[in-house]
Amino acid sequence: MRAPIISLGLAALVATTSVVSAETTIAVLEFGPGGSVHRTTSSSTESNSAAVSSFWNALHRPLKSSPTQHAGMSVVPDMFTRADAGIVIGLQGVSLKSMPTATSLGEEATEDNVVGLIHVPGQATADLMKRASSKDVELIAKEDMGRRLHSIAENAVGGALEGMKALTLAVENDNAAAVADEQLRRMLKTLKKQADSNGKTVVVHLVMDSTRRRLDEANQDGENQNQNNNNDYSNYRTMYEIQTFNLYLWTAVGLVVIVFMIMGAFVDMPLMPDTLLYGETKMAD
């Protein structure tokens, strides 16, 4: 009788100290020469749909109005190096347990091409995919996954794809999930091989719903306090902030130097009579 009671007590204790919450993970992968996106020193990967959309616009749509990215994100675009193409792939409709490739990409720094991760609370894949494209996002069935993913990869490394392409893989069951995972693996392999040889930088954003176990509120508050202390102790600047500061600083220095050079040229200018006016005066005399 004691064993069931002890088991129930342990289960209740675990339930009170941790909860499982739904979230959406965005894995940012870069192929080719690279340098278009960087991981920041931020220790938090939490964000929201609006911030992710601003990151996509700043990275792949720099000419769009208000392309400024929200502050505090774990990944930022480079100010000078732009990606040649961007691909947003949404996985919606099934657990990631049937997709080992996608699962490995959603874990912290498990693959060489993973630049960083972004976590959005709740199941936000559908909302993010709507934000990724002004038109209806293409929904690819199981039968067309291989052909479409291969075609998009070829267009991206060949220079035929400009801006950002968004598509959703329909994974309504384990069989479709297995096919999607295999075709995704082949696509990433193609990008990794051909992007380097063609000199094209391609950024892939893999959007997938997942779950993560979190501690209870008291422990979470303690972790947040420690995180704030660490941030205060190591007040680093992001790559984007460093680049912006240097751009403004040296532009201002250059303008000041030019102004002083012009002023110096005027000060050192020799005084002499105006030859044109002096000649006309002589002729009048």
C-alpha atoms as an extended CHARMM CRD file, in Angstrom:
* protein
*
       285  EXT
         1         1  MET       CA              0.0000000000        0.0000000000        0.0000000000  PROA      1               0.0000000000
         2         2  ARG       CA              2.8960000000        2.3220000000        0.7580000000  PROA      2               0.0000000000
         3         3  ALA       CA              4.4430000000        1.9080000000       -2.6950000000  PROA      3               0.0000000000
         4         4  PRO       CA              1.4700000000        3.3960000000       -4.6240000000  PROA      4               0.0000000000
         5         5  ILE       CA              1.2320000000        6.2450000000       -2.1020000000  PROA      5               0.0000000000
         6         6  ILE       CA              4.9600000000        7.0130000000       -2.4770000000  PROA      6               0.0000000000
         7         7  SER       CA              4.6610000000        6.8790000000       -6.2710000000  PROA      7               0.0000000000
         8         8  LEU       CA              1.7190000000        9.2890000000       -6.2370000000  PROA      8               0.0000000000
         9         9  GLY       CA              3.6540000000       11.6320000000       -3.9630000000  PROA      9               0.0000000000
        10        10  LEU       CA              6.6670000000       11.6460000000       -6.2420000000  PROA      10              0.0000000000
        11        11  ALA       CA              4.4710000000       12.2630000000       -9.2780000000  PROA      11              0.0000000000
        12        12  ALA       CA              2.7880000000       15.1840000000       -7.5230000000  PROA      12              0.0000000000
        13        13  LEU       CA              6.1760000000       16.6150000000       -6.5570000000  PROA      13              0.0000000000
        14        14  VAL       CA              7.4190000000       16.4430000000      -10.1450000000  PROA      14              0.0000000000
        15        15  ALA       CA              4.2070000000       18.0160000000      -11.4080000000  PROA      15              0.0000000000
        16        16  THR       CA              4.5640000000       20.9550000000       -9.0160000000  PROA      16              0.0000000000
        17        17  THR       CA              8.2040000000       21.6380000000       -9.8670000000  PROA      17              0.0000000000
        18        18  SER       CA              7.9900000000       21.4790000000      -13.6560000000  PROA      18              0.0000000000
        19        19  VAL       CA              5.4650000000       22.0080000000      -16.3990000000  PROA      19              0.0000000000
        20        20  VAL       CA              5.4850000000       21.2650000000      -20.1160000000  PROA      20              0.0000000000
        21        21  SER       CA              4.7370000000       24.3040000000      -22.2650000000  PROA      21              0.0000000000
        22        22  ALA       CA              4.1390000000       24.5340000000      -25.9920000000  PROA      22              0.0000000000
        23        23  GLU       CA              6.3980000000       26.7760000000      -28.0150000000  PROA      23              0.0000000000
        24        24  THR       CA              7.5750000000       27.3770000000      -31.5540000000  PROA      24              0.0000000000
        25        25  THR       CA             11.2540000000       26.9680000000      -32.4100000000  PROA      25              0.0000000000
        26        26  ILE       CA             12.9010000000       28.7810000000      -35.3190000000  PROA      26              0.0000000000
        27        27  ALA       CA             16.2700000000       27.2980000000      -36.2850000000  PROA      27              0.0000000000
        28        28  VAL       CA             18.3850000000       29.6880000000      -38.3690000000  PROA      28              0.0000000000
        29        29  LEU       CA             20.8370000000       27.9010000000      -40.7030000000  PROA      29              0.0000000000
        30        30  GLU       CA             23.3640000000       29.5180000000      -43.0350000000  PROA      30              0.0000000000
        31        31  PHE       CA             25.0000000000       27.8680000000      -46.0560000000  PROA      31              0.0000000000
        32        32  GLY       CA             27.7150000000       29.0930000000      -48.3980000000  PROA      32              0.0000000000
        33        33  PRO       CA             30.3230000000       31.8200000000      -47.7530000000  PROA      33              0.0000000000
        34        34  GLY       CA             28.2530000000       33.0600000000      -44.8060000000  PROA      34              0.0000000000
        35        35  GLY       CA             28.6020000000       36.2230000000      -42.7640000000  PROA      35              0.0000000000
        36        36  SER       CA             25.0560000000       37.4830000000      -43.3520000000  PROA      36              0.0000000000
        37        37  VAL       CA             23.6800000000       36.5750000000      -39.9120000000  PROA      37              0.0000000000
        38        38  HSD       CA             25.3320000000       36.3880000000      -36.4980000000  PROA      38              0.0000000000
        39        39  ARG       CA             24.5300000000       35.0280000000      -33.0630000000  PROA      39              0.0000000000
        40        40  THR       CA             24.4760000000       37.6740000000      -30.3370000000  PROA      40              0.0000000000
        41        41  THR       CA             25.7070000000       37.4520000000      -26.7630000000  PROA      41              0.0000000000
        42        42  SER       CA             22.1410000000       37.4360000000      -25.4400000000  PROA      42              0.0000000000
        43        43  SER       CA             21.5930000000       34.5040000000      -23.0950000000  PROA      43              0.0000000000
        44        44  SER       CA             17.8540000000       34.4020000000      -23.8200000000  PROA      44              0.0000000000
        45        45  THR       CA             16.3540000000       32.9730000000      -27.0080000000  PROA      45              0.0000000000
        46        46  GLU       CA             12.7780000000       33.9940000000      -26.1350000000  PROA      46              0.0000000000
        47        47  SER       CA             11.0640000000       36.2810000000      -28.6350000000  PROA      47              0.0000000000
        48        48  ASN       CA              7.7020000000       36.9160000000      -30.3010000000  PROA      48              0.0000000000
        49        49  SER       CA              6.1740000000       36.7460000000      -33.7730000000  PROA      49              0.0000000000
        50        50  ALA       CA              6.5720000000       40.4640000000      -34.4900000000  PROA      50              0.0000000000
        51        51  ALA       CA             10.2680000000       40.3760000000      -33.5900000000  PROA      51              0.0000000000
        52        52  VAL       CA             10.8740000000       37.3150000000      -35.8010000000  PROA      52              0.0000000000
        53        53  SER       CA              9.1120000000       39.0550000000      -38.6860000000  PROA      53              0.0000000000
        54        54  SER       CA             11.3030000000       42.1420000000      -38.2100000000  PROA      54              0.0000000000
        55        55  PHE       CA             14.3910000000       39.9040000000      -38.2790000000  PROA      55              0.0000000000
        56        56  TRP       CA             13.2810000000       38.3410000000      -41.5720000000  PROA      56              0.0000000000
        57        57  ASN       CA             12.5820000000       41.7490000000      -43.1190000000  PROA      57              0.0000000000
        58        58  ALA       CA             15.9260000000       43.1800000000      -42.0330000000  PROA      58              0.0000000000
        59        59  LEU       CA             17.7820000000       40.1290000000      -43.3560000000  PROA      59              0.0000000000
        60        60  HSD       CA             15.9780000000       39.4330000000      -46.6370000000  PROA      60              0.0000000000
        61        61  ARG       CA             14.0050000000       42.6220000000      -47.3820000000  PROA      61              0.0000000000
        62        62  PRO       CA             16.3740000000       45.5110000000      -46.5670000000  PROA      62              0.0000000000
        63        63  LEU       CA             14.6330000000       47.8620000000      -49.0250000000  PROA      63              0.0000000000
        64        64  LYS       CA             11.2260000000       47.3770000000      -47.4070000000  PROA      64              0.0000000000
        65        65  SER       CA              9.9280000000       50.2300000000      -45.2900000000  PROA      65              0.0000000000
        66        66  SER       CA             10.9390000000       50.0660000000      -41.6010000000  PROA      66              0.0000000000
        67        67  PRO       CA             13.3100000000       47.0790000000      -41.8520000000  PROA      67              0.0000000000
        68        68  THR       CA             14.6900000000       47.7500000000      -38.3350000000  PROA      68              0.0000000000
        69        69  GLN       CA             14.9370000000       44.6210000000      -36.2240000000  PROA      69              0.0000000000
        70        70  HSD       CA             13.5720000000       44.4330000000      -32.6970000000  PROA      70              0.0000000000
        71        71  ALA       CA             16.2330000000       44.6740000000      -29.9980000000  PROA      71              0.0000000000
        72        72  GLY       CA             17.3330000000       41.8490000000      -27.7100000000  PROA      72              0.0000000000
        73        73  MET       CA             17.1270000000       38.9470000000      -30.1660000000  PROA      73              0.0000000000
        74        74  SER       CA             19.5520000000       36.0340000000      -30.1640000000  PROA      74              0.0000000000
        75        75  VAL       CA             20.4200000000       36.4150000000      -33.8820000000  PROA      75              0.0000000000
        76        76  VAL       CA             20.9000000000       39.5620000000      -35.9800000000  PROA      76              0.0000000000
        77        77  PRO       CA             21.6440000000       40.2690000000      -39.6660000000  PROA      77              0.0000000000
        78        78  ASP       CA             24.9780000000       41.6970000000      -40.7480000000  PROA      78              0.0000000000
        79        79  MET       CA             24.9240000000       45.3490000000      -41.7820000000  PROA      79              0.0000000000
        80        80  PHE       CA             27.1690000000       44.9490000000      -44.8320000000  PROA      80              0.0000000000
        81        81  THR       CA             26.8740000000       41.2970000000      -45.9480000000  PROA      81              0.0000000000
        82        82  ARG       CA             23.5130000000       40.2290000000      -47.3680000000  PROA      82              0.0000000000
        83        83  ALA       CA             22.2240000000       36.7310000000      -47.9990000000  PROA      83              0.0000000000
        84        84  ASP       CA             21.6050000000       35.8530000000      -51.6340000000  PROA      84              0.0000000000
        85        85  ALA       CA             18.4140000000       33.9410000000      -50.8010000000  PROA      85              0.0000000000
        86        86  GLY       CA             16.2440000000       32.9980000000      -47.8490000000  PROA      86              0.0000000000
        87        87  ILE       CA             13.9620000000       29.9820000000      -47.3700000000  PROA      87              0.0000000000
        88        88  VAL       CA             11.3460000000       29.6940000000      -44.6150000000  PROA      88              0.0000000000
        89        89  ILE       CA             10.1060000000       26.1260000000      -44.0820000000  PROA      89              0.0000000000
        90        90  GLY       CA              7.1760000000       25.5310000000      -41.7480000000  PROA      90              0.0000000000
        91        91  LEU       CA              6.4840000000       22.1220000000      -40.1810000000  PROA      91              0.0000000000
        92        92  GLN       CA              2.9510000000       21.8580000000      -38.9240000000  PROA      92              0.0000000000
        93        93  GLY       CA              0.6170000000       19.0620000000      -37.8850000000  PROA      93              0.0000000000
        94        94  VAL       CA              2.6310000000       16.3110000000      -36.1600000000  PROA      94              0.0000000000
        95        95  SER       CA              5.0100000000       15.6700000000      -33.2990000000  PROA      95              0.0000000000
        96        96  LEU       CA              8.7190000000       16.0890000000      -34.0270000000  PROA      96              0.0000000000
        97        97  LYS       CA              9.3900000000       12.6370000000      -32.5830000000  PROA      97              0.0000000000
        98        98  SER       CA              9.0320000000       11.2490000000      -36.1120000000  PROA      98              0.0000000000
        99        99  MET       CA             11.5130000000       13.7910000000      -37.5220000000  PROA      99              0.0000000000
       100       100  PRO       CA             15.0430000000       13.2290000000      -36.1660000000  PROA      100             0.0000000000
       101       101  THR       CA             16.6600000000       15.6820000000      -38.5810000000  PROA      101             0.0000000000
       102       102  ALA       CA             14.3290000000       18.5110000000      -37.6230000000  PROA      102             0.0000000000
       103       103  THR       CA             14.6550000000       17.6390000000      -33.9430000000  PROA      103             0.0000000000
       104       104  SER       CA             18.4530000000       17.7860000000      -34.0750000000  PROA      104             0.0000000000
       105       105  LEU       CA             18.3270000000       21.1670000000      -35.7890000000  PROA      105             0.0000000000
       106       106  GLY       CA             16.0500000000       22.4850000000      -33.0600000000  PROA      106             0.0000000000
       107       107  GLU       CA             18.5880000000       21.7030000000      -30.3550000000  PROA      107             0.0000000000
       108       108  GLU       CA             21.1950000000       24.2270000000      -29.2850000000  PROA      108             0.0000000000
       109       109  ALA       CA             24.3240000000       24.2310000000      -31.4870000000  PROA      109             0.0000000000
       110       110  THR       CA             24.0640000000       20.6280000000      -32.6270000000  PROA      110             0.0000000000
       111       111  GLU       CA             24.8600000000       21.2810000000      -36.2860000000  PROA      111             0.0000000000
       112       112  ASP       CA             27.6530000000       23.2890000000      -37.9110000000  PROA      112             0.0000000000
       113       113  ASN       CA             25.2700000000       25.3180000000      -40.0700000000  PROA      113             0.0000000000
       114       114  VAL       CA             22.9380000000       26.2990000000      -37.2110000000  PROA      114             0.0000000000
       115       115  VAL       CA             23.6720000000       29.9390000000      -36.3930000000  PROA      115             0.0000000000
       116       116  GLY       CA             21.1380000000       30.2410000000      -33.5870000000  PROA      116             0.0000000000
       117       117  LEU       CA             17.6640000000       29.4310000000      -32.2820000000  PROA      117             0.0000000000
       118       118  ILE       CA             14.6210000000       31.5820000000      -31.5490000000  PROA      118             0.0000000000
       119       119  HSD       CA             11.7890000000       30.4240000000      -29.2680000000  PROA      119             0.0000000000
       120       120  VAL       CA              8.2950000000       31.9040000000      -29.4630000000  PROA      120             0.0000000000
       121       121  PRO       CA              5.7800000000       30.9400000000      -26.7360000000  PROA      121             0.0000000000
       122       122  GLY       CA              2.7650000000       28.9610000000      -27.9210000000  PROA      122             0.0000000000
       123       123  GLN       CA              2.1030000000       27.2870000000      -31.2500000000  PROA      123             0.0000000000
       124       124  ALA       CA              2.9000000000       30.2000000000      -33.5370000000  PROA      124             0.0000000000
       125       125  THR       CA              3.9360000000       28.3650000000      -36.7250000000  PROA      125             0.0000000000
       126       126  ALA       CA              0.7880000000       29.3320000000      -38.6440000000  PROA      126             0.0000000000
       127       127  ASP       CA              1.0940000000       32.9990000000      -37.6430000000  PROA      127             0.0000000000
       128       128  LEU       CA              4.7970000000       33.1290000000      -38.5060000000  PROA      128             0.0000000000
       129       129  MET       CA              4.2470000000       31.5920000000      -41.9260000000  PROA      129             0.0000000000
       130       130  LYS       CA              1.6020000000       34.2290000000      -42.6850000000  PROA      130             0.0000000000
       131       131  ARG       CA              4.0910000000       36.9270000000      -41.7270000000  PROA      131             0.0000000000
       132       132  ALA       CA              6.7880000000       35.3580000000      -43.9090000000  PROA      132             0.0000000000
       133       133  SER       CA              4.9360000000       36.0290000000      -47.1430000000  PROA      133             0.0000000000
       134       134  SER       CA              2.5170000000       38.6630000000      -48.3630000000  PROA      134             0.0000000000
       135       135  LYS       CA              0.8170000000       35.9850000000      -50.4710000000  PROA      135             0.0000000000
       136       136  ASP       CA             -0.6880000000       32.6390000000      -49.5030000000  PROA      136             0.0000000000
       137       137  VAL       CA              2.0590000000       30.3260000000      -48.2870000000  PROA      137             0.0000000000
       138       138  GLU       CA              2.5510000000       27.2750000000      -50.4800000000  PROA      138             0.0000000000
       139       139  LEU       CA              1.3600000000       24.0600000000      -48.7940000000  PROA      139             0.0000000000
       140       140  ILE       CA              3.3020000000       21.0470000000      -50.0650000000  PROA      140             0.0000000000
       141       141  ALA       CA              1.8260000000       17.5570000000      -49.7970000000  PROA      141             0.0000000000
       142       142  LYS       CA              3.8320000000       14.4320000000      -49.1130000000  PROA      142             0.0000000000
       143       143  GLU       CA              3.9560000000       13.4010000000      -52.7620000000  PROA      143             0.0000000000
       144       144  ASP       CA              5.5050000000       16.7150000000      -53.9010000000  PROA      144             0.0000000000
       145       145  MET       CA              7.9610000000       17.3510000000      -51.0550000000  PROA      145             0.0000000000
       146       146  GLY       CA             11.0160000000       15.8930000000      -52.7650000000  PROA      146             0.0000000000
       147       147  ARG       CA             10.4580000000       17.6750000000      -56.0710000000  PROA      147             0.0000000000
       148       148  ARG       CA              9.6160000000       21.0860000000      -54.5780000000  PROA      148             0.0000000000
       149       149  LEU       CA             12.3740000000       21.1480000000      -51.9760000000  PROA      149             0.0000000000
       150       150  HSD       CA             14.9710000000       20.1030000000      -54.5400000000  PROA      150             0.0000000000
       151       151  SER       CA             13.7190000000       22.7450000000      -56.9820000000  PROA      151             0.0000000000
       152       152  ILE       CA             13.8310000000       25.4890000000      -54.3660000000  PROA      152             0.0000000000
       153       153  ALA       CA             17.3390000000       24.4900000000      -53.2920000000  PROA      153             0.0000000000
       154       154  GLU       CA             18.5590000000       24.5280000000      -56.9060000000  PROA      154             0.0000000000
       155       155  ASN       CA             17.0150000000       27.9630000000      -57.4920000000  PROA      155             0.0000000000
       156       156  ALA       CA             18.5550000000       29.3330000000      -54.3020000000  PROA      156             0.0000000000
       157       157  VAL       CA             22.1300000000       28.2460000000      -55.0580000000  PROA      157             0.0000000000
       158       158  GLY       CA             21.7230000000       29.0980000000      -58.7470000000  PROA      158             0.0000000000
       159       159  GLY       CA             20.7480000000       32.7120000000      -58.1190000000  PROA      159             0.0000000000
       160       160  ALA       CA             17.1930000000       32.3450000000      -59.4750000000  PROA      160             0.0000000000
       161       161  LEU       CA             15.6150000000       32.8730000000      -56.0350000000  PROA      161             0.0000000000
       162       162  GLU       CA             15.6190000000       36.4340000000      -54.7340000000  PROA      162             0.0000000000
       163       163  GLY       CA             14.4410000000       37.6480000000      -51.3650000000  PROA      163             0.0000000000
       164       164  MET       CA             12.6670000000       35.0660000000      -49.2380000000  PROA      164             0.0000000000
       165       165  LYS       CA             10.5810000000       32.0290000000      -50.1970000000  PROA      165             0.0000000000
       166       166  ALA       CA              8.0820000000       30.6110000000      -47.6890000000  PROA      166             0.0000000000
       167       167  LEU       CA              6.4980000000       27.1590000000      -47.7990000000  PROA      167             0.0000000000
       168       168  THR       CA              4.7960000000       24.7560000000      -45.4020000000  PROA      168             0.0000000000
       169       169  LEU       CA              5.2160000000       20.9770000000      -45.3620000000  PROA      169             0.0000000000
       170       170  ALA       CA              1.9650000000       19.1170000000      -44.6630000000  PROA      170             0.0000000000
       171       171  VAL       CA              2.9100000000       16.5120000000      -42.0290000000  PROA      171             0.0000000000
       172       172  GLU       CA             -0.4770000000       15.2680000000      -40.8910000000  PROA      172             0.0000000000
       173       173  ASN       CA              0.7430000000       11.7970000000      -39.8790000000  PROA      173             0.0000000000
       174       174  ASP       CA              3.9130000000        9.8890000000      -38.9870000000  PROA      174             0.0000000000
       175       175  ASN       CA              4.3630000000        8.6240000000      -42.5580000000  PROA      175             0.0000000000
       176       176  ALA       CA              4.2760000000       12.1590000000      -43.9800000000  PROA      176             0.0000000000
       177       177  ALA       CA              6.5860000000       13.3190000000      -41.1910000000  PROA      177             0.0000000000
       178       178  ALA       CA              9.1470000000       10.6540000000      -42.0820000000  PROA      178             0.0000000000
       179       179  VAL       CA              9.0270000000       11.6550000000      -45.7720000000  PROA      179             0.0000000000
       180       180  ALA       CA              9.3310000000       15.3520000000      -44.8960000000  PROA      180             0.0000000000
       181       181  ASP       CA             12.2830000000       14.6890000000      -42.6240000000  PROA      181             0.0000000000
       182       182  GLU       CA             14.1330000000       12.6740000000      -45.2680000000  PROA      182             0.0000000000
       183       183  GLN       CA             13.5030000000       15.2500000000      -48.0080000000  PROA      183             0.0000000000
       184       184  LEU       CA             14.5490000000       18.0270000000      -45.6510000000  PROA      184             0.0000000000
       185       185  ARG       CA             17.8010000000       16.1990000000      -44.9470000000  PROA      185             0.0000000000
       186       186  ARG       CA             18.4970000000       15.8560000000      -48.6820000000  PROA      186             0.0000000000
       187       187  MET       CA             17.7080000000       19.5180000000      -49.3020000000  PROA      187             0.0000000000
       188       188  LEU       CA             20.0810000000       20.7010000000      -46.5880000000  PROA      188             0.0000000000
       189       189  LYS       CA             22.7710000000       18.3700000000      -47.9410000000  PROA      189             0.0000000000
       190       190  THR       CA             22.3270000000       19.8900000000      -51.4150000000  PROA      190             0.0000000000
       191       191  LEU       CA             22.5240000000       23.4200000000      -50.0360000000  PROA      191             0.0000000000
       192       192  LYS       CA             25.6350000000       22.6290000000      -48.0310000000  PROA      192             0.0000000000
       193       193  LYS       CA             27.4190000000       21.2050000000      -51.0790000000  PROA      193             0.0000000000
       194       194  GLN       CA             26.3480000000       23.5600000000      -53.8590000000  PROA      194             0.0000000000
       195       195  ALA       CA             26.1830000000       26.8610000000      -51.9520000000  PROA      195             0.0000000000
       196       196  ASP       CA             29.9150000000       26.7280000000      -51.2670000000  PROA      196             0.0000000000
       197       197  SER       CA             30.8000000000       25.7850000000      -54.8380000000  PROA      197             0.0000000000
       198       198  ASN       CA             28.5470000000       28.5080000000      -56.3290000000  PROA      198             0.0000000000
       199       199  GLY       CA             29.5560000000       31.1660000000      -53.8100000000  PROA      199             0.0000000000
       200       200  LYS       CA             25.9360000000       31.8290000000      -52.7750000000  PROA      200             0.0000000000
       201       201  THR       CA             24.8880000000       32.5380000000      -49.1950000000  PROA      201             0.0000000000
       202       202  VAL       CA             21.5450000000       30.9080000000      -48.4280000000  PROA      202             0.0000000000
       203       203  VAL       CA             19.7830000000       31.2360000000      -45.0740000000  PROA      203             0.0000000000
       204       204  VAL       CA             17.1580000000       28.6420000000      -44.0980000000  PROA      204             0.0000000000
       205       205  HSD       CA             14.6400000000       29.3130000000      -41.3310000000  PROA      205             0.0000000000
       206       206  LEU       CA             13.0660000000       26.1010000000      -40.0390000000  PROA      206             0.0000000000
       207       207  VAL       CA              9.8510000000       26.8340000000      -38.1160000000  PROA      207             0.0000000000
       208       208  MET       CA              8.4030000000       24.0280000000      -36.0020000000  PROA      208             0.0000000000
       209       209  ASP       CA              6.0750000000       23.5910000000      -33.0390000000  PROA      209             0.0000000000
       210       210  SER       CA              7.6580000000       21.8710000000      -30.0490000000  PROA      210             0.0000000000
       211       211  THR       CA              7.3810000000       21.5080000000      -26.2970000000  PROA      211             0.0000000000
       212       212  ARG       CA              9.8060000000       22.3680000000      -23.5540000000  PROA      212             0.0000000000
       213       213  ARG       CA              9.7660000000       21.5000000000      -19.8640000000  PROA      213             0.0000000000
       214       214  ARG       CA             10.0880000000       24.4820000000      -17.5850000000  PROA      214             0.0000000000
       215       215  LEU       CA             10.6280000000       24.8690000000      -13.8430000000  PROA      215             0.0000000000
       216       216  ASP       CA              7.9950000000       26.2310000000      -11.5180000000  PROA      216             0.0000000000
       217       217  GLU       CA              7.5280000000       29.9570000000      -11.0440000000  PROA      217             0.0000000000
       218       218  ALA       CA              9.7950000000       30.2690000000       -8.0060000000  PROA      218             0.0000000000
       219       219  ASN       CA             12.7290000000       28.5110000000       -9.6370000000  PROA      219             0.0000000000
       220       220  GLN       CA             12.1480000000       30.4380000000      -12.8500000000  PROA      220             0.0000000000
       221       221  ASP       CA             12.2970000000       33.7330000000      -10.9730000000  PROA      221             0.0000000000
       222       222  GLY       CA             15.5800000000       32.6470000000       -9.4260000000  PROA      222             0.0000000000
       223       223  GLU       CA             17.0160000000       31.7890000000      -12.8230000000  PROA      223             0.0000000000
       224       224  ASN       CA             15.8630000000       35.1270000000      -14.2300000000  PROA      224             0.0000000000
       225       225  GLN       CA             17.5390000000       36.9430000000      -11.3410000000  PROA      225             0.0000000000
       226       226  ASN       CA             20.8000000000       35.1010000000      -11.9560000000  PROA      226             0.0000000000
       227       227  GLN       CA             20.5120000000       35.8300000000      -15.6570000000  PROA      227             0.0000000000
       228       228  ASN       CA             20.0250000000       39.5490000000      -14.9830000000  PROA      228             0.0000000000
       229       229  ASN       CA             23.0580000000       39.5470000000      -12.6980000000  PROA      229             0.0000000000
       230       230  ASN       CA             25.1400000000       37.8640000000      -15.3860000000  PROA      230             0.0000000000
       231       231  ASN       CA             23.9520000000       40.3770000000      -17.9560000000  PROA      231             0.0000000000
       232       232  ASP       CA             24.9070000000       43.2550000000      -15.6520000000  PROA      232             0.0000000000
       233       233  TYR       CA             28.3150000000       41.7160000000      -15.0440000000  PROA      233             0.0000000000
       234       234  SER       CA             29.0250000000       41.1150000000      -18.7390000000  PROA      234             0.0000000000
       235       235  ASN       CA             27.4780000000       44.0350000000      -20.5990000000  PROA      235             0.0000000000
       236       236  TYR       CA             28.5180000000       43.0470000000      -24.1160000000  PROA      236             0.0000000000
       237       237  ARG       CA             27.3800000000       44.6580000000      -27.3410000000  PROA      237             0.0000000000
       238       238  THR       CA             25.9080000000       42.7960000000      -30.2730000000  PROA      238             0.0000000000
       239       239  MET       CA             27.6290000000       42.6650000000      -33.6550000000  PROA      239             0.0000000000
       240       240  TYR       CA             24.8910000000       44.8550000000      -35.1330000000  PROA      240             0.0000000000
       241       241  GLU       CA             25.3690000000       47.4870000000      -32.4210000000  PROA      241             0.0000000000
       242       242  ILE       CA             29.1460000000       47.4660000000      -32.9190000000  PROA      242             0.0000000000
       243       243  GLN       CA             28.8130000000       47.8730000000      -36.6770000000  PROA      243             0.0000000000
       244       244  THR       CA             26.2680000000       50.6940000000      -36.3090000000  PROA      244             0.0000000000
       245       245  PHE       CA             28.4340000000       52.5230000000      -33.7760000000  PROA      245             0.0000000000
       246       246  ASN       CA             31.5460000000       52.2880000000      -35.9690000000  PROA      246             0.0000000000
       247       247  LEU       CA             29.6300000000       53.4340000000      -39.0530000000  PROA      247             0.0000000000
       248       248  TYR       CA             28.2560000000       56.5390000000      -37.3240000000  PROA      248             0.0000000000
       249       249  LEU       CA             31.5290000000       57.2660000000      -35.5140000000  PROA      249             0.0000000000
       250       250  TRP       CA             33.8450000000       57.1980000000      -38.5350000000  PROA      250             0.0000000000
       251       251  THR       CA             31.3260000000       59.0230000000      -40.7320000000  PROA      251             0.0000000000
       252       252  ALA       CA             31.2360000000       61.8350000000      -38.1810000000  PROA      252             0.0000000000
       253       253  VAL       CA             35.0380000000       61.8530000000      -37.8650000000  PROA      253             0.0000000000
       254       254  GLY       CA             35.4210000000       62.0200000000      -41.6410000000  PROA      254             0.0000000000
       255       255  LEU       CA             32.9920000000       64.9460000000      -41.9430000000  PROA      255             0.0000000000
       256       256  VAL       CA             34.7580000000       66.8650000000      -39.1630000000  PROA      256             0.0000000000
       257       257  VAL       CA             38.1530000000       66.3130000000      -40.8190000000  PROA      257             0.0000000000
       258       258  ILE       CA             36.8160000000       67.5490000000      -44.1750000000  PROA      258             0.0000000000
       259       259  VAL       CA             35.3580000000       70.6970000000      -42.5610000000  PROA      259             0.0000000000
       260       260  PHE       CA             38.6710000000       71.5150000000      -40.8430000000  PROA      260             0.0000000000
       261       261  MET       CA             40.6030000000       70.9210000000      -44.0800000000  PROA      261             0.0000000000
       262       262  ILE       CA             38.3420000000       73.3360000000      -45.9570000000  PROA      262             0.0000000000
       263       263  MET       CA             38.6100000000       75.9360000000      -43.2060000000  PROA      263             0.0000000000
       264       264  GLY       CA             42.4070000000       75.5490000000      -43.1900000000  PROA      264             0.0000000000
       265       265  ALA       CA             42.5270000000       76.0550000000      -46.9560000000  PROA      265             0.0000000000
       266       266  PHE       CA             40.5870000000       79.3230000000      -46.6430000000  PROA      266             0.0000000000
       267       267  VAL       CA             42.7720000000       80.5670000000      -43.7820000000  PROA      267             0.0000000000
       268       268  ASP       CA             46.0260000000       79.8510000000      -45.6250000000  PROA      268             0.0000000000
       269       269  MET       CA             44.7970000000       81.3980000000      -48.8800000000  PROA      269             0.0000000000
       270       270  PRO       CA             47.2450000000       84.2230000000      -49.8990000000  PROA      270             0.0000000000
       271       271  LEU       CA             45.9250000000       87.7750000000      -50.1430000000  PROA      271             0.0000000000
       272       272  MET       CA             46.2760000000       89.2990000000      -53.6310000000  PROA      272             0.0000000000
       273       273  PRO       CA             44.3820000000       91.8380000000      -55.7130000000  PROA      273             0.0000000000
       274       274  ASP       CA             41.6820000000       90.6290000000      -58.0170000000  PROA      274             0.0000000000
       275       275  THR       CA             43.3880000000       90.6110000000      -61.4430000000  PROA      275             0.0000000000
       276       276  LEU       CA             40.1290000000       90.9910000000      -63.3570000000  PROA      276             0.0000000000
       277       277  LEU       CA             38.9290000000       94.0310000000      -61.4390000000  PROA      277             0.0000000000
       278       278  TYR       CA             42.4590000000       95.5120000000      -61.3410000000  PROA      278             0.0000000000
       279       279  GLY       CA             42.7770000000       95.2020000000      -65.1530000000  PROA      279             0.0000000000
       280       280  GLU       CA             39.4120000000       96.9000000000      -65.8000000000  PROA      280             0.0000000000
       281       281  THR       CA             40.4150000000       99.7630000000      -63.4890000000  PROA      281             0.0000000000
       282       282  LYS       CA             43.6810000000      100.3310000000      -65.3820000000  PROA      282             0.0000000000
       283       283  MET       CA             41.8530000000      100.3790000000      -68.7110000000  PROA      283             0.0000000000
       284       284  ALA       CA             39.3800000000      102.9600000000      -67.4140000000  PROA      284             0.0000000000
       285       285  ASP       CA             42.2110000000      105.2150000000      -66.3330000000  PROA      285             0.0000000000
